[in-house]
Coordinates of C-alpha atoms in Angstrom, one line a residue:
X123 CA 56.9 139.0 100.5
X124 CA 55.6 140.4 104.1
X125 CA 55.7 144.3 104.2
X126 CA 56.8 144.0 108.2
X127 CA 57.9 142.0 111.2
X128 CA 56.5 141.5 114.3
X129 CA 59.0 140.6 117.3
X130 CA 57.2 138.9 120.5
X131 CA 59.3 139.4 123.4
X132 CA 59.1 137.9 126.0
X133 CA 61.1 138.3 129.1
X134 CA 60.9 136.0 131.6
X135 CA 62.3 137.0 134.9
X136 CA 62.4 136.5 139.0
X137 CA 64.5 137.3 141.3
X138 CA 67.1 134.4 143.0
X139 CA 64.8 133.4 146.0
X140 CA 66.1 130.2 147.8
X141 CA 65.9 129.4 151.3
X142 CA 67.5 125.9 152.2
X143 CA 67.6 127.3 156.2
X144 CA 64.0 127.2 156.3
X145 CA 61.5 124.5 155.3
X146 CA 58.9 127.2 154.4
X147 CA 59.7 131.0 153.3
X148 CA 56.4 132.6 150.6
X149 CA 58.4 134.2 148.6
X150 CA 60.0 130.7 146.9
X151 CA 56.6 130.6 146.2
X152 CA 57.2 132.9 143.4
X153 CA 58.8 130.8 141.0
X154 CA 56.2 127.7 142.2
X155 CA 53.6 130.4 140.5
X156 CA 55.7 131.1 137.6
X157 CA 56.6 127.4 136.7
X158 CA 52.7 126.3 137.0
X159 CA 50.8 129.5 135.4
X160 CA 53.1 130.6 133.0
X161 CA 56.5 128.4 131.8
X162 CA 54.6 125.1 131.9
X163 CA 51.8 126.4 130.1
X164 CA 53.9 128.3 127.1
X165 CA 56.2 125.0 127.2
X166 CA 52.6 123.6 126.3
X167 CA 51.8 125.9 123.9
X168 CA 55.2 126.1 121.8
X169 CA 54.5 122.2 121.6
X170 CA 51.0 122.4 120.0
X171 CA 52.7 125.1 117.6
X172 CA 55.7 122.7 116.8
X173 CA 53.2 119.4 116.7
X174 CA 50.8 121.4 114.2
X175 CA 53.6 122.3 112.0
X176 CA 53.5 125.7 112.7
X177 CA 56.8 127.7 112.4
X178 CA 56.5 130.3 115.2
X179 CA 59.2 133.1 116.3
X180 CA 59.3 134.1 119.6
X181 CA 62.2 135.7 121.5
X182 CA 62.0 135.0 125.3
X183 CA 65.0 136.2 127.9
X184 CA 65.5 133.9 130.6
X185 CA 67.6 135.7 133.1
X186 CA 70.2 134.2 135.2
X187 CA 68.7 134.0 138.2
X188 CA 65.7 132.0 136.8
X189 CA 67.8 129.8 135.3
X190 CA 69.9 128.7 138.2
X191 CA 66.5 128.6 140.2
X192 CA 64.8 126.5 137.5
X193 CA 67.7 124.2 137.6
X194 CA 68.5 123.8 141.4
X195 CA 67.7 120.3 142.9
X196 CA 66.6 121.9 146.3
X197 CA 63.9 124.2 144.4
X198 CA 62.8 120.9 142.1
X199 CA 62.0 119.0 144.8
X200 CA 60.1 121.4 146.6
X201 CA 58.3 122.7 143.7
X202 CA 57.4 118.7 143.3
X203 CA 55.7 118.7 146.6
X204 CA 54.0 122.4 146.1
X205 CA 52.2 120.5 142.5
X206 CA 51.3 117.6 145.0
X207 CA 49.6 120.0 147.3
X208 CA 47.8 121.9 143.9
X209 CA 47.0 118.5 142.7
X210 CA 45.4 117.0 146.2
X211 CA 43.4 120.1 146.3
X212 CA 41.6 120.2 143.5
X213 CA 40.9 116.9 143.5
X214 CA 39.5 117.7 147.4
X215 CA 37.5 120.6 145.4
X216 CA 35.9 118.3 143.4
X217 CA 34.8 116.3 145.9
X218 CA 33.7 119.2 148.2
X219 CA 31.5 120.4 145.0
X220 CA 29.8 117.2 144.0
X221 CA 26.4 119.0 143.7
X222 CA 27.6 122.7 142.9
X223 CA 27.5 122.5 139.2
X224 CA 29.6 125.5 138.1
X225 CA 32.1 125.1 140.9
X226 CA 32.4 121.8 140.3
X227 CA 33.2 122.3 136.5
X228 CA 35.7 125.0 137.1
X229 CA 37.7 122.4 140.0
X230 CA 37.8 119.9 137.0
X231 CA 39.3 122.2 134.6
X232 CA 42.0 123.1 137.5
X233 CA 42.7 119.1 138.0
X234 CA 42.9 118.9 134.7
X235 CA 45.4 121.7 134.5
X236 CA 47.2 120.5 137.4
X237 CA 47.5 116.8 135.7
X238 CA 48.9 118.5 132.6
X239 CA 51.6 120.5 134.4
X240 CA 53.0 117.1 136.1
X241 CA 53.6 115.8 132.9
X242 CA 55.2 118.4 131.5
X243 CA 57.4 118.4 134.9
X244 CA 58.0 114.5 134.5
X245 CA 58.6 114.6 130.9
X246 CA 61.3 116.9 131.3
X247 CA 62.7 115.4 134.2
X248 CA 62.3 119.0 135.9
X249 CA 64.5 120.5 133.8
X250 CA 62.4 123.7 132.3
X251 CA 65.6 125.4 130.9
X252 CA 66.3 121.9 128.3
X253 CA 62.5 122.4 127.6
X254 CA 62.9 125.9 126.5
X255 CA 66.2 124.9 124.6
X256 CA 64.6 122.3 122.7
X257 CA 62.9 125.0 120.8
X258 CA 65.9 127.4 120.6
X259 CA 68.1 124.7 118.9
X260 CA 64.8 124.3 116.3
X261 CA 64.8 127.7 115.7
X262 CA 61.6 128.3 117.2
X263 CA 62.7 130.4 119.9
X264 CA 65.2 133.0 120.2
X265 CA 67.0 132.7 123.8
X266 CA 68.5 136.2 125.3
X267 CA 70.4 136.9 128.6
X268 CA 69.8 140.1 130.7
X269 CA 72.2 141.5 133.7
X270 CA 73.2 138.7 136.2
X271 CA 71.1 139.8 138.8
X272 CA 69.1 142.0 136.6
X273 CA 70.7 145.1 138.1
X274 CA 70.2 148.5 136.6
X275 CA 73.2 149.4 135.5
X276 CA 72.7 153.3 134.6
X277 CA 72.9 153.3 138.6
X278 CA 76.3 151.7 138.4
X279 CA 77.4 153.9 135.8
X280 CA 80.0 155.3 137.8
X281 CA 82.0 152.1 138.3
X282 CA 82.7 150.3 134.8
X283 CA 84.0 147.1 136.4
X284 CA 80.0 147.0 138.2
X285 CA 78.9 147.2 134.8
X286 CA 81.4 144.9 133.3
X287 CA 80.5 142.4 135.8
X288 CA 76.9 142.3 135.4
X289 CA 77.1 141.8 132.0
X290 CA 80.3 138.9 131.6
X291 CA 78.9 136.6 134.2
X292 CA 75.8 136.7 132.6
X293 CA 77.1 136.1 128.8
X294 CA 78.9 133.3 130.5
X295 CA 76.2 131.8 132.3
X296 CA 74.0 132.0 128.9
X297 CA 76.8 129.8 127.4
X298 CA 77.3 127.5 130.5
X299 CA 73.5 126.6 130.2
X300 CA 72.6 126.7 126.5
X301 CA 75.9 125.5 124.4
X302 CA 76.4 129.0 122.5
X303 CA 77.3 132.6 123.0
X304 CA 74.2 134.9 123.6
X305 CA 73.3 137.4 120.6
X306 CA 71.2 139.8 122.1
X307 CA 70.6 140.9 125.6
X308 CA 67.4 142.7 127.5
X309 CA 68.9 145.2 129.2
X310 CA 67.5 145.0 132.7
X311 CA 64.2 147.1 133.1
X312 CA 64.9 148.1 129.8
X313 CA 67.5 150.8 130.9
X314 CA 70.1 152.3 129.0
X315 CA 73.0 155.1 129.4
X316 CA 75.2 156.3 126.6
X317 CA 78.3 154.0 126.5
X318 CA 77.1 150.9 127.5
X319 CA 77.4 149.8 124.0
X320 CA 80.8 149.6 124.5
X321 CA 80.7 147.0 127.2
X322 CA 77.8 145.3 125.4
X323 CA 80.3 144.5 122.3
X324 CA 83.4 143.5 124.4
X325 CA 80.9 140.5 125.5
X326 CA 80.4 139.6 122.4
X327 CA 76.5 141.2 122.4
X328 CA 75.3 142.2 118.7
X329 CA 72.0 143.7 119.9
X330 CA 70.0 145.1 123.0
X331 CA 66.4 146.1 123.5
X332 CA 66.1 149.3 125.3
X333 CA 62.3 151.5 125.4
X334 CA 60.8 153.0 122.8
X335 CA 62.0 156.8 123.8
X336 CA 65.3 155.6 123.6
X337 CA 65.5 155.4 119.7
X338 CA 62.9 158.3 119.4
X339 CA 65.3 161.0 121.1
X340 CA 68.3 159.3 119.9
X341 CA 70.8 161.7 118.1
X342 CA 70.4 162.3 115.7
X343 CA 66.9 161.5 115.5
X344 CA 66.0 157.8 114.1
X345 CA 64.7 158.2 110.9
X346 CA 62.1 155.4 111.2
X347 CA 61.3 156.0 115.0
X348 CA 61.2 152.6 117.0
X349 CA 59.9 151.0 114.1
X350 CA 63.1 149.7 112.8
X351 CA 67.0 149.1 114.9
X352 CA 69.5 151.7 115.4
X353 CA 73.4 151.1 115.3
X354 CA 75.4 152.5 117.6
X355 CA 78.4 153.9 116.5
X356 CA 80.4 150.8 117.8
X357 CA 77.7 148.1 115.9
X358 CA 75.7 147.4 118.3
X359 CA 72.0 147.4 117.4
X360 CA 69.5 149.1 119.6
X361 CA 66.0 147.6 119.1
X362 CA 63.0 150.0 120.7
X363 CA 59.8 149.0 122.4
X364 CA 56.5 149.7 120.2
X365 CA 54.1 151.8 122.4
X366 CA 50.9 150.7 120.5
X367 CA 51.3 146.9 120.3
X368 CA 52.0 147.2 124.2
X369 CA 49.4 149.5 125.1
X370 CA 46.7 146.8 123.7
X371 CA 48.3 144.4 126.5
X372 CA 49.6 145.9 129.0
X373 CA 47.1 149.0 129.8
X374 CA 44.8 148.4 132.7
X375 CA 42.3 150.5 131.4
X376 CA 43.0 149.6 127.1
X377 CA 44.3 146.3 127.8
X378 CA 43.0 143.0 126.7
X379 CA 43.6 141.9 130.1
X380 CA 40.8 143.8 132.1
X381 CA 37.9 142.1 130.0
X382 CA 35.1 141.2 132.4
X383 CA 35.4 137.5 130.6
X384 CA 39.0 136.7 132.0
X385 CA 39.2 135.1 135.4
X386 CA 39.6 138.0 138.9
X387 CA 43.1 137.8 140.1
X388 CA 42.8 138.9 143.3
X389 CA 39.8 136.7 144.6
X390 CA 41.4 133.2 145.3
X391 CA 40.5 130.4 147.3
X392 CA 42.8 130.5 149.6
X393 CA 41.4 133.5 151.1
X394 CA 37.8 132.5 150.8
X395 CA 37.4 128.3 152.1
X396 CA 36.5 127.5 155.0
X397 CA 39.4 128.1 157.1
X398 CA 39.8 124.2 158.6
X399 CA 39.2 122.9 155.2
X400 CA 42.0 125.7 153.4
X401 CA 44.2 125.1 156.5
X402 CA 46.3 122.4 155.0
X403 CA 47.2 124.2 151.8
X404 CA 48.2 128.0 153.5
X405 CA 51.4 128.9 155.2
X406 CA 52.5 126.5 158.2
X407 CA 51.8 129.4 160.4
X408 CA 48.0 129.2 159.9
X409 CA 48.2 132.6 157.4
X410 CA 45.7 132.4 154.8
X411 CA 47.6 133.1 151.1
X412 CA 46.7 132.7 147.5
X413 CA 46.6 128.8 146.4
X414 CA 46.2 129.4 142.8
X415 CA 42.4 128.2 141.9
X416 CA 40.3 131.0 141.6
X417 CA 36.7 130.1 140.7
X418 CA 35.0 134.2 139.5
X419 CA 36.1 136.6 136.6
X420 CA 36.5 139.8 136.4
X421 CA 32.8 140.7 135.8
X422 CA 33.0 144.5 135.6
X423 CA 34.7 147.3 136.6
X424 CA 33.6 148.9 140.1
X425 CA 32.3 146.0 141.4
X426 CA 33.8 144.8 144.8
X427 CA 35.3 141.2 144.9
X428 CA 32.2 139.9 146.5
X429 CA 29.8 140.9 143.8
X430 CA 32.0 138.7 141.2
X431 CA 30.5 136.1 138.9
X432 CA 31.3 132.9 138.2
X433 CA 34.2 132.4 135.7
X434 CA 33.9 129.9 132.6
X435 CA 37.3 129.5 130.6
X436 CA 35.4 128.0 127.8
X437 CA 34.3 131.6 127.6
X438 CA 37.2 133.0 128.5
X439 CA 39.4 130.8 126.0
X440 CA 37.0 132.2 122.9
X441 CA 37.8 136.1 124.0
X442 CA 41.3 135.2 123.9
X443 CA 40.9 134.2 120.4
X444 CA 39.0 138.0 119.7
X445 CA 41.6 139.3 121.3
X446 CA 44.4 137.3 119.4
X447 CA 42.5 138.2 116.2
X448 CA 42.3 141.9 116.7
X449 CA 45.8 142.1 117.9
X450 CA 46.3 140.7 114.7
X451 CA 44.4 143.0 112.5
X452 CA 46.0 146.1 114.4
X453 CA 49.6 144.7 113.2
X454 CA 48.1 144.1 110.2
X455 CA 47.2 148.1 109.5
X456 CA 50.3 149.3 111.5
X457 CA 52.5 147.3 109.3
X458 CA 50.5 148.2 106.2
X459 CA 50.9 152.1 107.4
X460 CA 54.4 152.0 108.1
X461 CA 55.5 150.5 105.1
X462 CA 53.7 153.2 103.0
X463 CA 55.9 155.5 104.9
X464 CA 59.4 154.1 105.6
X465 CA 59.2 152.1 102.1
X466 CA 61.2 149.7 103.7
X467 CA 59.8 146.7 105.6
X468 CA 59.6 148.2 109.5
X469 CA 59.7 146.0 112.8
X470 CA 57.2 145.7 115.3
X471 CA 58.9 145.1 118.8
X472 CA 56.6 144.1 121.4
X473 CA 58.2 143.2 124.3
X474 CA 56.3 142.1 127.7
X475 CA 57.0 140.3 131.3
X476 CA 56.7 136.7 130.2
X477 CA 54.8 136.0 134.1
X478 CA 52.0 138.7 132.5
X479 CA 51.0 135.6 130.3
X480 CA 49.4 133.2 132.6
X481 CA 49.9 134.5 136.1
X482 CA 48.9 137.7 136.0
X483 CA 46.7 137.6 132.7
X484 CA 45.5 133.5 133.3
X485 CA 44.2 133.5 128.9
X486 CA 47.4 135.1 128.1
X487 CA 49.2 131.8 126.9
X488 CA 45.9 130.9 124.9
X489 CA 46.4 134.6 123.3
X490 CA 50.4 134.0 121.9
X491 CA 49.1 130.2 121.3
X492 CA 46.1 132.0 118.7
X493 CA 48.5 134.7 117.7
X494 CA 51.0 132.7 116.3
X495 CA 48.4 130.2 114.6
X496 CA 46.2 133.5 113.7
X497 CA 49.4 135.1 112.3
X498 CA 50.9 132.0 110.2
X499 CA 47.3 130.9 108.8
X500 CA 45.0 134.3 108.5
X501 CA 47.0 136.9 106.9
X502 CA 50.2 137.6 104.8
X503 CA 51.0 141.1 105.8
X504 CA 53.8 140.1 108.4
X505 CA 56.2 137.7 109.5
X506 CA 56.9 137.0 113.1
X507 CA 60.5 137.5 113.4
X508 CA 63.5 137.0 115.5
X509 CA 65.4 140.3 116.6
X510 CA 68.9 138.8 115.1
X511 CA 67.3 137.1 112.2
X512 CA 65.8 140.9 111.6
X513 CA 69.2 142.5 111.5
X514 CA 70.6 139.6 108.9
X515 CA 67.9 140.3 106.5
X516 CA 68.5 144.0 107.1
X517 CA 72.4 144.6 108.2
X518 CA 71.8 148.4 106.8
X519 CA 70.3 150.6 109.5
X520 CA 71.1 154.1 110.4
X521 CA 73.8 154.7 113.2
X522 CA 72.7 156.7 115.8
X523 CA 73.2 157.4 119.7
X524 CA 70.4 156.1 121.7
X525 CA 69.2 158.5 124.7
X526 CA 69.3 157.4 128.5
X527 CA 66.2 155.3 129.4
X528 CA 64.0 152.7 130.7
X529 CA 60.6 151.2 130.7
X530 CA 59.7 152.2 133.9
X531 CA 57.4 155.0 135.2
X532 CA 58.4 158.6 133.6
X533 CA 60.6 156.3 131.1
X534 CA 63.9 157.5 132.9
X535 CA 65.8 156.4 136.6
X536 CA 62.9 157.9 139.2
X537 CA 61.4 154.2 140.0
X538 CA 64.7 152.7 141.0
X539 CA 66.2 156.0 142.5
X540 CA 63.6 157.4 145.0
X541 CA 62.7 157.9 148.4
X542 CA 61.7 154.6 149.3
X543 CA 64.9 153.2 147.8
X544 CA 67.6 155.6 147.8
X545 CA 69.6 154.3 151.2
X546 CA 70.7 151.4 149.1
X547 CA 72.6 153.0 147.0
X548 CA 75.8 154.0 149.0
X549 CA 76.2 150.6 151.0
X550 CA 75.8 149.4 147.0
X551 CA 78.4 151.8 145.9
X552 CA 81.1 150.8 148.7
X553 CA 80.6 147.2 148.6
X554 CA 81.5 147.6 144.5
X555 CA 84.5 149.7 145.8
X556 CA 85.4 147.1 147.7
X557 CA 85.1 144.5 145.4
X558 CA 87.3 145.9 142.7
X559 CA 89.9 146.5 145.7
X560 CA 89.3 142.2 146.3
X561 CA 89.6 141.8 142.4
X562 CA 93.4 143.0 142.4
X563 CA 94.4 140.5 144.9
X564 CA 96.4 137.0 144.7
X565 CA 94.9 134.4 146.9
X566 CA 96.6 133.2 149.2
X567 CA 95.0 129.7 149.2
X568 CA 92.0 127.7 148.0
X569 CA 89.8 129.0 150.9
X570 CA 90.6 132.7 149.8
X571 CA 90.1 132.0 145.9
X572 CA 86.5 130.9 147.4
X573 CA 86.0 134.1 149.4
X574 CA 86.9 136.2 147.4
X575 CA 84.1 134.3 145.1
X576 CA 81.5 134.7 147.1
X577 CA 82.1 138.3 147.6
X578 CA 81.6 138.6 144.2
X579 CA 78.6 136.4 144.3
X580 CA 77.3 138.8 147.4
X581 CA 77.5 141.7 145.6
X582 CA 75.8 140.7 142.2
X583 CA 72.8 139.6 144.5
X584 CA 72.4 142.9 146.3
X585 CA 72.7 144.8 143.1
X586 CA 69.4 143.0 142.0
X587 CA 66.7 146.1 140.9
X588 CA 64.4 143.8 142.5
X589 CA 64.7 144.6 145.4
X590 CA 64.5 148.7 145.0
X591 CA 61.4 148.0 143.1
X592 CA 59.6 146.2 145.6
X593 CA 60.4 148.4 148.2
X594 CA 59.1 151.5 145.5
X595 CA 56.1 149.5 145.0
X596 CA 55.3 148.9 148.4
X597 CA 54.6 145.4 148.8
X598 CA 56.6 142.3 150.4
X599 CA 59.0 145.3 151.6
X600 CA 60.8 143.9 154.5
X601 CA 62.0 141.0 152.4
X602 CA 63.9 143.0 149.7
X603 CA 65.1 145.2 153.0
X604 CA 66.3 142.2 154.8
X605 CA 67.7 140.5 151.0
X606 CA 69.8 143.8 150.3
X607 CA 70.6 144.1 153.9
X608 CA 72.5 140.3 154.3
X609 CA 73.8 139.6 151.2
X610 CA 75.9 143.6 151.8
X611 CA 76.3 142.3 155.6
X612 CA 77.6 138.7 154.1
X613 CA 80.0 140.7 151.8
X614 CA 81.0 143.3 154.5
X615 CA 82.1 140.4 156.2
X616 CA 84.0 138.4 153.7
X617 CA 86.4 141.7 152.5
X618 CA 86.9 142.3 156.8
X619 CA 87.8 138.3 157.2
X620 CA 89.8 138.5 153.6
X621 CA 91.4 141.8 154.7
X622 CA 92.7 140.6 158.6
X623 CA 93.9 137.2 156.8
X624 CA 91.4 135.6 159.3
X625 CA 88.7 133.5 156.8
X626 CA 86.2 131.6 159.0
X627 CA 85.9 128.5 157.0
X628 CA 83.0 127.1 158.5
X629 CA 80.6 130.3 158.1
X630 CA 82.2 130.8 154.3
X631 CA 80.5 127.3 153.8
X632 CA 77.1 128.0 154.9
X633 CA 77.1 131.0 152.5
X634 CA 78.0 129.2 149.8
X635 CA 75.4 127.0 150.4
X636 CA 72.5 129.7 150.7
X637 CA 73.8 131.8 148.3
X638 CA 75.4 128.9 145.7
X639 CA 74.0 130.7 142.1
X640 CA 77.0 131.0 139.6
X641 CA 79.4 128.2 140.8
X642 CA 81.6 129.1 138.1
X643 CA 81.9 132.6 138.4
X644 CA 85.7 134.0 138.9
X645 CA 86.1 137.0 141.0
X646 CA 88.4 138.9 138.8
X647 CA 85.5 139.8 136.6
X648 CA 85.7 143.2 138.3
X649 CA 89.0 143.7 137.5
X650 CA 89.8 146.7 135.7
X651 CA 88.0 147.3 131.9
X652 CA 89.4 147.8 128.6
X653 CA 87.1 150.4 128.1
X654 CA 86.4 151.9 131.5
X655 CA 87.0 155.6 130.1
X656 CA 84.3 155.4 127.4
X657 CA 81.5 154.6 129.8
X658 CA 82.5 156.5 133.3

């Protein structure tokens, strides 16, 4: 018998990004990343497990808005030309480094790499979200929702219906895409306020993950920390994020991720060709961007990007091993520890953005690939675990009530409430006035029932935390500006036209068409709760 449990979490996330006014726009860009560095390449991995015969648990959340983007035909097809482009480059690289050695070697690997991901693509037809089911109906891999739009609900605490409505449409999305109800949800940005239970169990949720300090100032106090799940007092279970299994991954100064082995981020080639030869693989404008091969690692720290090495992910590829093997080890003696303590077998939860794993950290799918073959071959101290399968084996926990919190900086609201962000907020807070004014009504006709849709669709995308956090963080600002700005402008509109009796039919069909995620979702979602005392 294993004294412990490890839970890999992985939550796989982007905001909803399509532009079908525009032939170009960067930011779609970020699920073309995603898709090629990190959900094709753990697609890849979870089929070496499953052809070795090796039984891994992982869970993974795969939010709404990826979902609908990863199955949109407009965003297939022009994810199919942006692998073309990947693919004609490196093969161009090649080429261009017939008697550079090293570089030569390293544009091979990224062919290679390339070639791979296009059958994966093919083989699937495009269809990533049947790829990941494949391995939740074999067990393999334990599927969660999050908030619609990921929005951070302690923020909409106030109005119960917002709440409500983040939560429904996104159980029934989980169940339009992947043939059962959702068991467990990741709260968006990991935050929680007291009450939300409540609203988690009228959608049929029997678990949520939350951060770490949520279990650990819990009252009363959790017995066994955030090393095993909490019930709430209405049976929910409340699973807390492990501060020492993450710390080994994501710390920039601790983390396995800054080795000087692993390939440099932030030196790519798209900023470094020759600018007539790069030309044809940057933005139509002429703007120089990343193109995804990156030919130096990380080398040392201190060292500016022009002092870089050469990387070699033959290299890199063996210090993922280390790395899988001492994460490994350091479960190994946590578990051991704990279960001298609790006398009871304790859960690790280790919970991470799925896009660290390949995009950000390029090894990181070759560290959960020797993880799980590390874990089910080297040692016998652990299981790797599902979070539901967990709370079968052990239905007994103590009942506690978690405190407010989230995984961001300070661990409480300040990264999504700031000021940077804060102007959102009250344009967010009439707009979901409005909308539970709009859920109350009869339509009139067809064309309202579809208005009064889209308003609902309108709002959900605005709530998005997305956006706050980019505009905290600094970076691609005027694009999460202009997002929250039109969709609350293209809602504005839709309750003045629905209000006047005066729906501009053509204009309503254009927004639909730009703003088409959820085509099943039914406005009265925000109509009022069965429980809206308990979480006001």
């Amino acid at each position: 018998m294993a004294l412990g449990y490890l839970a890999l979490v992985l939550h796989a996330h982007l905001p909803f990004v399509r532009h079908p006014e525009s032939d170009y726009v960067l930011e779609e860009e970020w699920l073309y990343e995603a898709i090629t560095e990190t959900y094709i390449p753990l697609i890849k991995v979870f089929e070496g497990l499953k052809r070795d015969g090796i039984d891994f648990k992982i869970t993974m959340t795969i939010t709404p808005p990826l979902v609908s983007m990863l199955r949109d035909a407009l965003l297939q097809e022009r994810y199919d030309a942006h692998l073309a482009k990947l693919e004609d480059l490196a093969e161009r690289e090649i080429e261009h480094n017939a008697h550079n050695g090293h570089i030569r070697y390293l544009a091979e690997h990224y062919a290679t790499e390339f070639n791979q991901a296009r059958q994966v693509w093919e083989r699937y037809n495009g269809d990533l979200v049947q790829a990941f089911k494949q391995f939740a109906d074999s067990g393999n891999l334990e599927i969660i929702t999050c908030g619609a739009t990921h929005g951070y609900l302690p923020l909409m605490r106030m109005y119960p219906e917002a709440v409500w409505g983040q939560i429904k449409v996104a159980c029934d999305h989980y169940e339009e895409n992947f043939g059962r109800p959702a068991k467990g949800i990741w709260l968006p940005e990991c935050a929680y306020f007291e009450g939300l239970e409540l609203v988690l169990r009228e959608a049929g949720l029997r678990y949520f993950l939350t951060d770490g300090h949520g279990l650990l100032y819990s009252r009363p106090r959790a017995r066994c920390g955030s090393y095993a799940p909490i019930y709430t007092e209405c049976g929910v279970a409340a699973f807390g994020r492990d501060q020492e299994s993450s710390q080994q991954v994501w710390s920039t100064q601790l983390g396995y991720p800054s080795d000087p082995v692993y390939r440099e981020f932030y030196k790519d080639l798209g900023w470094e060709a020759e600018y007539e030869y790069i030309k044809p693989y940057i933005m139509p404008n002429g703007q120089r961007k990343n193109v995804g091969i990156k030919y130096h690692k990380i080398t040392g720290r201190g060292l500016s990007l022009a002092d870089k090495q050469l990387y070699d992910p033959y290299w890199a590829r063996e210090k993922a091993a280390d790395h899988a093997g001492n994460f490994m080890m350091n479960r190994e003696r946590q578990i051991y520890h704990l279960h001298s303590i609790m006398q009871r077998p304790p859960i690790v939860v280790s919970p991470y953005d799925a896009e660290l794993f390949g995009h950000w950290w390029y090894e990181g799918p070759w560290f959960i690939d020797f993880c799980a073959r590390k874990t089910w071959y080297d040692q016998k101290t652990y299981e790797m675990t599902h979070l539901a399968d967990y709370l079968q084996k052990h239905p007994k926990q103590q009942v506690a009530r978690p405190a407010q919190s989230s995984w961001g900086w300070k661990g409480f609201h300040e990264y999504w409430l700031n000021d940077t962000n804060s102007w959102i907020y009250p344009h967010l807070h009439q707009a979901t006035e409005r909308m539970i004014e709009l859920a109350r009504r009869l339509p009139a006709d067809e064309l309202e029932w579809r208005a009064l849709n889209q308003a609902a669709r309108e709002l959900l995308l605005a709530q998005s935390s997305d956006w706050a956090f980019i505009m905290r963080t600094g970076t691609m600002v005027p694009y999460a500006v202009r997002r929250t700005r039109s969709h609350l402008m293209r809602f504005n509109k839709i309750y003045d036209d629905i209000s006047q009796g005066k729906i501009d039919a053509g204009w309503l069909e254009k927004v639909e068409e730009l703003d088409n995620i959820f085509p099943n979702i039914d406005y009265r979602v925000y109509q009022p709760l069965p429980v809206p005392a308990a979480i006001r």
